[in-house]
PDB file of C-alpha atoms in Angstrom:
ATOM      1  CA  UNK H 292      91.925  73.422 104.741  1.00 98.00           C
ATOM      2  CA  UNK H 293      93.558  76.965 104.062  1.00 98.00           C
ATOM      3  CA  UNK H 294      94.205  79.891 105.933  1.00 98.00           C
ATOM      4  CA  UNK H 295      95.216  83.303 104.730  1.00 98.00           C
ATOM      5  CA  UNK H 296      97.185  85.692 107.120  1.00 98.00           C
ATOM      6  CA  UNK H 297      96.201  89.258 106.362  1.00 97.00           C
ATOM      7  CA  UNK H 298      98.889  91.830 107.730  1.00 93.00           C
ATOM      8  CA  UNK H 299      98.162  94.978 109.748  1.00 91.00           C
ATOM      9  CA  UNK H 300      98.825  98.586 109.568  1.00 85.00           C
ATOM     10  CA  UNK H 301     102.353  99.727 108.657  1.00 79.00           C
ATOM     11  CA  UNK H 302     104.525  98.592 105.825  1.00 78.00           C
ATOM     12  CA  UNK H 303     104.974  94.929 107.055  1.00 82.00           C
ATOM     13  CA  UNK H 304     106.272  91.920 104.832  1.00 86.00           C
ATOM     14  CA  UNK H 305     104.899  88.448 105.040  1.00 91.00           C
ATOM     15  CA  UNK H 306     106.504  87.830 108.263  1.00 92.00           C
ATOM     16  CA  UNK H 307     105.100  90.780 110.041  1.00 90.00           C
ATOM     17  CA  UNK H 308     108.223  91.037 112.060  1.00 87.00           C
ATOM     18  CA  UNK H 309     107.694  93.010 115.530  1.00 82.00           C
ATOM     19  CA  UNK H 310     110.796  93.817 117.769  1.00 84.00           C
ATOM     20  CA  UNK H 311     112.643  90.916 115.667  1.00 89.00           C
ATOM     21  CA  UNK H 312     109.915  88.488 116.161  1.00 90.00           C
ATOM     22  CA  UNK H 313     108.375  87.047 112.879  1.00 93.00           C
ATOM     23  CA  UNK H 314     104.729  86.959 114.255  1.00 92.00           C
ATOM     24  CA  UNK H 315     103.162  85.447 111.109  1.00 95.00           C
ATOM     25  CA  UNK H 316     105.896  83.139 110.349  1.00 95.00           C
ATOM     26  CA  UNK H 317     105.412  81.607 113.648  1.00 96.00           C
ATOM     27  CA  UNK H 318     101.504  81.527 113.280  1.00 95.00           C
ATOM     28  CA  UNK H 319     102.013  79.812 109.877  1.00 97.00           C
ATOM     29  CA  UNK H 320     104.386  77.196 111.079  1.00 97.00           C
ATOM     30  CA  UNK H 321     102.165  76.354 113.965  1.00 97.00           C
ATOM     31  CA  UNK H 322      98.954  76.204 111.520  1.00 97.00           C
ATOM     32  CA  UNK H 323     100.902  74.136 108.821  1.00 97.00           C
ATOM     33  CA  UNK H 324     101.954  71.772 111.432  1.00 98.00           C
ATOM     34  CA  UNK H 325      98.460  71.500 112.544  1.00 97.00           C
ATOM     35  CA  UNK H 326      97.447  70.455 108.899  1.00 96.00           C
ATOM     36  CA  UNK H 327      96.378  73.578 107.288  1.00 97.00           C
ATOM     37  CA  UNK H 328      97.865  75.156 103.984  1.00 97.00           C
ATOM     38  CA  UNK H 329      98.775  78.769 104.898  1.00 98.00           C
ATOM     39  CA  UNK H 330      99.345  81.684 102.706  1.00 97.00           C
ATOM     40  CA  UNK H 331     101.248  84.828 103.875  1.00 96.00           C
ATOM     41  CA  UNK H 332     102.059  87.676 101.381  1.00 94.00           C
ATOM     42  CA  UNK H 333     104.033  91.234 101.277  1.00 90.00           C
ATOM     43  CA  UNK H 334     101.489  94.254 101.204  1.00 89.00           C
ATOM     44  CA  UNK H 335     101.806  96.607  98.432  1.00 84.00           C
ATOM     45  CA  UNK H 336     105.077  98.234  98.270  1.00 78.00           C
ATOM     46  CA  UNK H 337     106.744  96.099 100.568  1.00 78.00           C
ATOM     47  CA  UNK H 338     109.103  93.013  99.957  1.00 74.00           C
ATOM     48  CA  UNK H 339     108.459  91.538  96.581  1.00 83.00           C
ATOM     49  CA  UNK H 340     104.888  93.244  95.932  1.00 83.00           C
ATOM     50  CA  UNK H 341     104.616  96.322  93.721  1.00 82.00           C
ATOM     51  CA  UNK H 342     102.613  99.255  94.028  1.00 80.00           C
ATOM     52  CA  UNK H 343     102.577 101.984  96.720  1.00 77.00           C
ATOM     53  CA  UNK H 344     101.316 102.107 100.077  1.00 75.00           C
ATOM     54  CA  UNK H 345     100.331 105.618 100.452  1.00 82.00           C
ATOM     55  CA  UNK H 346      97.903 105.410  97.540  1.00 83.00           C
ATOM     56  CA  UNK H 347      96.261 102.032  98.421  1.00 90.00           C
ATOM     57  CA  UNK H 348      92.943 102.141 100.072  1.00 94.00           C
ATOM     58  CA  UNK H 349      91.433  99.655 102.584  1.00 96.00           C
ATOM     59  CA  UNK H 350      89.305  98.577  99.759  1.00 96.00           C
ATOM     60  CA  UNK H 351      92.311  98.062  97.556  1.00 95.00           C
ATOM     61  CA  UNK H 352      93.953  95.945 100.276  1.00 95.00           C
ATOM     62  CA  UNK H 353      90.329  94.147 100.278  1.00 97.00           C
ATOM     63  CA  UNK H 354      90.761  93.350  96.806  1.00 96.00           C
ATOM     64  CA  UNK H 355      94.179  92.125  97.081  1.00 95.00           C
ATOM     65  CA  UNK H 356      92.886  89.695  99.774  1.00 97.00           C
ATOM     66  CA  UNK H 357      90.119  88.587  97.522  1.00 97.00           C
ATOM     67  CA  UNK H 358      92.970  87.683  94.717  1.00 97.00           C
ATOM     68  CA  UNK H 359      94.766  85.653  97.176  1.00 97.00           C
ATOM     69  CA  UNK H 360      91.354  83.760  98.045  1.00 98.00           C
ATOM     70  CA  UNK H 361      90.837  83.158  94.397  1.00 97.00           C
ATOM     71  CA  UNK H 362      94.353  81.745  94.026  1.00 97.00           C
ATOM     72  CA  UNK H 363      93.483  79.107  96.799  1.00 97.00           C
ATOM     73  CA  UNK H 364      90.190  78.653  95.302  1.00 97.00           C
ATOM     74  CA  UNK H 365      92.124  77.446  91.841  1.00 97.00           C
ATOM     75  CA  UNK H 366      94.351  74.990  93.632  1.00 96.00           C
ATOM     76  CA  UNK H 367      93.565  71.302  93.536  1.00 96.00           C
ATOM     77  CA  UNK H 368      95.267  70.748  97.138  1.00 96.00           C
ATOM     78  CA  UNK H 369      92.562  73.232  98.795  1.00 97.00           C
ATOM     79  CA  UNK H 370      89.151  72.360 100.344  1.00 97.00           C
ATOM     80  CA  UNK H 371      87.357  74.975  98.726  1.00 95.00           C
ATOM     81  CA  UNK H 372      84.696  75.096 101.477  1.00 97.00           C
ATOM     82  CA  UNK H 373      87.340  75.614 104.082  1.00 97.00           C
ATOM     83  CA  UNK H 374      89.362  78.795 103.144  1.00 98.00           C
ATOM     84  CA  UNK H 375      89.620  81.304 106.078  1.00 98.00           C
ATOM     85  CA  UNK H 376      90.998  84.801 106.539  1.00 98.00           C
ATOM     86  CA  UNK H 377      92.777  85.853 109.607  1.00 98.00           C
ATOM     87  CA  UNK H 378      93.469  89.501 109.886  1.00 97.00           C
ATOM     88  CA  UNK H 379      95.479  91.161 112.319  1.00 95.00           C
ATOM     89  CA  UNK H 380      94.847  94.706 113.698  1.00 94.00           C
ATOM     90  CA  UNK H 381      93.869  96.799 110.263  1.00 96.00           C
ATOM     91  CA  UNK H 382      94.187  93.405 108.524  1.00 96.00           C
ATOM     92  CA  UNK H 383      90.839  92.616 110.329  1.00 98.00           C
ATOM     93  CA  UNK H 384      89.042  95.503 108.699  1.00 98.00           C
ATOM     94  CA  UNK H 385      90.607  94.284 105.355  1.00 98.00           C
ATOM     95  CA  UNK H 386      89.213  90.932 106.101  1.00 98.00           C
ATOM     96  CA  UNK H 387      85.892  92.203 106.884  1.00 98.00           C
ATOM     97  CA  UNK H 388      85.497  94.010 103.543  1.00 98.00           C
ATOM     98  CA  UNK H 389      86.906  90.895 101.523  1.00 98.00           C
ATOM     99  CA  UNK H 390      84.451  88.656 103.366  1.00 98.00           C
ATOM    100  CA  UNK H 391      81.621  90.950 102.552  1.00 97.00           C
ATOM    101  CA  UNK H 392      82.161  90.682  98.803  1.00 96.00           C
ATOM    102  CA  UNK H 393      83.649  87.244  98.550  1.00 97.00           C
ATOM    103  CA  UNK H 394      81.460  84.060  99.281  1.00 95.00           C
ATOM    104  CA  UNK H 395      84.815  81.943  98.659  1.00 97.00           C
ATOM    105  CA  UNK H 396      85.797  83.038 102.066  1.00 98.00           C
ATOM    106  CA  UNK H 397      84.396  80.232 104.485  1.00 98.00           C
ATOM    107  CA  UNK H 398      85.167  82.088 107.828  1.00 98.00           C
ATOM    108  CA  UNK H 399      86.994  85.278 109.448  1.00 98.00           C
ATOM    109  CA  UNK H 400      89.113  85.535 112.565  1.00 98.00           C
ATOM    110  CA  UNK H 401      90.017  88.965 113.822  1.00 98.00           C
ATOM    111  CA  UNK H 402      93.190  89.346 115.837  1.00 96.00           C
ATOM    112  CA  UNK H 403      93.449  92.724 117.970  1.00 95.00           C
ATOM    113  CA  UNK H 404      91.160  94.392 115.322  1.00 97.00           C
ATOM    114  CA  UNK H 405      89.820  97.616 116.274  1.00 97.00           C
ATOM    115  CA  UNK H 406      86.097  97.924 116.973  1.00 97.00           C
ATOM    116  CA  UNK H 407      85.859 101.614 116.710  1.00 97.00           C
ATOM    117  CA  UNK H 408      85.963 103.861 113.709  1.00 97.00           C
ATOM    118  CA  UNK H 409      89.520 104.996 112.347  1.00 96.00           C
ATOM    119  CA  UNK H 410      89.329 108.637 113.394  1.00 96.00           C
ATOM    120  CA  UNK H 411      88.437 107.562 117.064  1.00 97.00           C
ATOM    121  CA  UNK H 412      91.017 105.162 116.881  1.00 96.00           C
ATOM    122  CA  UNK H 413      93.805 107.535 116.068  1.00 95.00           C
ATOM    123  CA  UNK H 414      92.685 109.889 118.794  1.00 95.00           C
ATOM    124  CA  UNK H 415      92.374 107.109 121.297  1.00 95.00           C
ATOM    125  CA  UNK H 416      96.049 105.896 120.522  1.00 94.00           C
ATOM    126  CA  UNK H 417      97.392 109.382 120.920  1.00 93.00           C
ATOM    127  CA  UNK H 418      95.914 109.967 124.090  1.00 91.00           C
ATOM    128  CA  UNK H 419      97.313 106.668 125.192  1.00 89.00           C
ATOM    129  CA  UNK H 420     100.870 107.668 124.195  1.00 90.00           C
ATOM    130  CA  UNK H 421     100.378 110.850 125.546  1.00 89.00           C
ATOM    131  CA  UNK H 422      99.542 109.680 128.901  1.00 87.00           C
ATOM    132  CA  UNK H 423     102.486 107.177 128.802  1.00 87.00           C
ATOM    133  CA  UNK H 424     104.793 110.291 128.236  1.00 88.00           C
ATOM    134  CA  UNK H 425     103.179 112.154 131.189  1.00 87.00           C
ATOM    135  CA  UNK H 426     102.979 115.409 128.917  1.00 84.00           C
ATOM    136  CA  UNK H 427     101.173 118.436 130.457  1.00 89.00           C
ATOM    137  CA  UNK H 428      97.346 119.038 129.976  1.00 90.00           C
ATOM    138  CA  UNK H 429      98.211 121.816 128.000  1.00 91.00           C
ATOM    139  CA  UNK H 430     100.310 120.023 125.546  1.00 91.00           C
ATOM    140  CA  UNK H 431      97.771 117.236 125.675  1.00 90.00           C
ATOM    141  CA  UNK H 432      95.038 119.615 124.394  1.00 91.00           C
ATOM    142  CA  UNK H 433      97.373 121.156 121.816  1.00 92.00           C
ATOM    143  CA  UNK H 434      98.322 117.884 120.101  1.00 93.00           C
ATOM    144  CA  UNK H 435      95.026 116.623 120.271  1.00 94.00           C
ATOM    145  CA  UNK H 436      93.383 119.748 118.574  1.00 94.00           C
ATOM    146  CA  UNK H 437      96.022 119.478 115.870  1.00 95.00           C
ATOM    147  CA  UNK H 438      95.245 115.833 115.090  1.00 95.00           C
ATOM    148  CA  UNK H 439      91.341 116.828 114.781  1.00 95.00           C
ATOM    149  CA  UNK H 440      92.232 119.435 112.327  1.00 95.00           C
ATOM    150  CA  UNK H 441      94.482 117.112 110.383  1.00 96.00           C
ATOM    151  CA  UNK H 442      91.369 114.620 110.173  1.00 96.00           C
ATOM    152  CA  UNK H 443      89.339 117.163 109.173  1.00 96.00           C
ATOM    153  CA  UNK H 444      91.515 118.396 106.422  1.00 96.00           C
ATOM    154  CA  UNK H 445      91.975 114.894 105.232  1.00 96.00           C
ATOM    155  CA  UNK H 446      88.334 114.246 104.983  1.00 95.00           C
ATOM    156  CA  UNK H 447      87.464 117.250 103.341  1.00 94.00           C
ATOM    157  CA  UNK H 448      85.909 118.859 106.396  1.00 94.00           C
ATOM    158  CA  UNK H 449      88.223 121.507 107.108  1.00 93.00           C
ATOM    159  CA  UNK H 450      91.385 123.294 105.820  1.00 93.00           C
ATOM    160  CA  UNK H 451      95.169 122.794 106.096  1.00 95.00           C
ATOM    161  CA  UNK H 452      95.626 126.033 107.757  1.00 92.00           C
ATOM    162  CA  UNK H 453      98.252 126.109 110.845  1.00 88.00           C
ATOM    163  CA  UNK H 454      99.081 122.397 110.139  1.00 93.00           C
ATOM    164  CA  UNK H 455     102.927 121.985 109.411  1.00 93.00           C
ATOM    165  CA  UNK H 456     103.690 121.150 105.847  1.00 94.00           C
ATOM    166  CA  UNK H 457     105.468 118.076 106.803  1.00 94.00           C
ATOM    167  CA  UNK H 458     102.584 116.624 108.579  1.00 94.00           C
ATOM    168  CA  UNK H 459     100.211 117.603 105.720  1.00 94.00           C
ATOM    169  CA  UNK H 460     102.470 115.609 103.262  1.00 93.00           C
ATOM    170  CA  UNK H 461     102.229 112.638 105.585  1.00 92.00           C
ATOM    171  CA  UNK H 462      98.660 112.662 106.050  1.00 94.00           C
ATOM    172  CA  UNK H 463      97.111 113.819 102.914  1.00 95.00           C
ATOM    173  CA  UNK H 464      96.939 110.445 101.213  1.00 94.00           C
ATOM    174  CA  UNK H 465      94.075 108.113  99.987  1.00 93.00           C
ATOM    175  CA  UNK H 466      95.426 105.481 102.439  1.00 93.00           C
ATOM    176  CA  UNK H 467      95.090 107.800 105.510  1.00 94.00           C
ATOM    177  CA  UNK H 468      91.732 109.068 104.335  1.00 96.00           C
ATOM    178  CA  UNK H 469      90.064 105.556 103.837  1.00 96.00           C
ATOM    179  CA  UNK H 470      91.531 104.587 107.307  1.00 96.00           C
ATOM    180  CA  UNK H 471      89.898 107.610 109.032  1.00 96.00           C
ATOM    181  CA  UNK H 472      86.698 107.111 107.343  1.00 97.00           C
ATOM    182  CA  UNK H 473      86.260 103.505 107.933  1.00 97.00           C
ATOM    183  CA  UNK H 474      83.647 102.347 110.352  1.00 97.00           C
ATOM    184  CA  UNK H 475      83.816  98.510 111.548  1.00 97.00           C
ATOM    185  CA  UNK H 476      80.150  98.560 112.636  1.00 95.00           C
ATOM    186  CA  UNK H 477      79.142  99.010 109.008  1.00 95.00           C
ATOM    187  CA  UNK H 478      81.427  96.721 107.336  1.00 96.00           C
ATOM    188  CA  UNK H 479      80.680  93.868 110.045  1.00 95.00           C
ATOM    189  CA  UNK H 480      76.944  94.022 109.278  1.00 95.00           C
ATOM    190  CA  UNK H 481      77.631  92.918 105.710  1.00 96.00           C
ATOM    191  CA  UNK H 482      79.409  89.745 106.905  1.00 97.00           C
ATOM    192  CA  UNK H 483      77.586  86.592 107.047  1.00 97.00           C
ATOM    193  CA  UNK H 484      80.467  83.964 107.484  1.00 98.00           C
ATOM    194  CA  UNK H 485      81.092  82.688 110.953  1.00 98.00           C
ATOM    195  CA  UNK H 486      83.667  84.881 112.972  1.00 97.00           C
ATOM    196  CA  UNK H 487      86.026  84.660 115.660  1.00 98.00           C
ATOM    197  CA  UNK H 488      87.442  87.590 117.573  1.00 98.00           C
ATOM    198  CA  UNK H 489      90.803  87.174 119.471  1.00 97.00           C
ATOM    199  CA  UNK H 490      91.901  89.949 121.651  1.00 96.00           C
ATOM    200  CA  UNK H 491      94.801  90.191 124.314  1.00 94.00           C
ATOM    201  CA  UNK H 492      94.115  91.696 127.618  1.00 94.00           C
ATOM    202  CA  UNK H 493      97.286  93.760 127.553  1.00 93.00           C
ATOM    203  CA  UNK H 494      97.357  95.273 124.136  1.00 92.00           C
ATOM    204  CA  UNK H 495      97.985  99.021 124.586  1.00 88.00           C
ATOM    205  CA  UNK H 496      97.330  99.764 120.964  1.00 90.00           C
ATOM    206  CA  UNK H 497      93.947  98.153 120.685  1.00 94.00           C
ATOM    207  CA  UNK H 498      92.367  97.885 124.118  1.00 94.00           C
ATOM    208  CA  UNK H 499      90.646  94.796 125.080  1.00 95.00           C
ATOM    209  CA  UNK H 500      87.175  96.334 124.967  1.00 96.00           C
ATOM    210  CA  UNK H 501      87.402  96.580 121.279  1.00 97.00           C
ATOM    211  CA  UNK H 502      86.582  93.004 121.067  1.00 96.00           C
ATOM    212  CA  UNK H 503      83.467  93.353 122.763  1.00 95.00           C
ATOM    213  CA  UNK H 504      82.533  96.337 120.323  1.00 95.00           C
ATOM    214  CA  UNK H 505      83.104  94.213 117.533  1.00 95.00           C
TER     215      UNK H 505
END
C-alpha cells in the first residue's frame, strides 16, 4: 500500500519543515516503518522542482498530485488498489481536487484542512492574528477593510485603488486568486472515496471546528 503526502500552503519542500521540525519526514518514517510505501515531493518552484509558485493554481497542484499517483500506479511494488493521498492544510484541498478526478486514488486523509472558503479563511486568520497582537478596534477595522478590498480586486470584483503597490504585486497572482475562490464544500461533494478528517484541538491557524464543517 502507498501513501502520498501532499504539502500545504507556503513554499515548502518534501520535508514540510516547521520551526526546524521535518513534519513530513517524520510522518514518512513512521508510515514506512508500518509497512507503507511513502512518496513526498517538493512543491513547484521549491527544492528540486521547477515552475513558479505564484503562477500555480490549486488545480495545477491537483494535476501534479495526479501525476505522482500515476507514477505509483505504474510501479510493480505498489498495490494499485491501495494508493492513498494525505493532504495537510491547503494540501487537503489539493487532495480533494485530485481525488474527484482520479479513480486511482483509493482514499483521502485531510490533516488540518480548512472547511471554509479561501476568502473567509484569510479573513478569519487575519482576525485571529490581530487578536493575538491586541491591536485597537480602529486598526482592526482598517486592516480588515483593506484585506476585503484586496480580495475584491484579485477576483475582479473591485479595483486596486487605495491598495499599496507592494501588496498588489504580492496578491495579484493566479495562485492567490485560486485560493480565494476555492470552496471546499463544492470540492468535497465530488469525492466518492473513503475519507478521514484529522484536526488538532489547539490549532490556531485552522481551528478545530473546520473538521466539523468538512
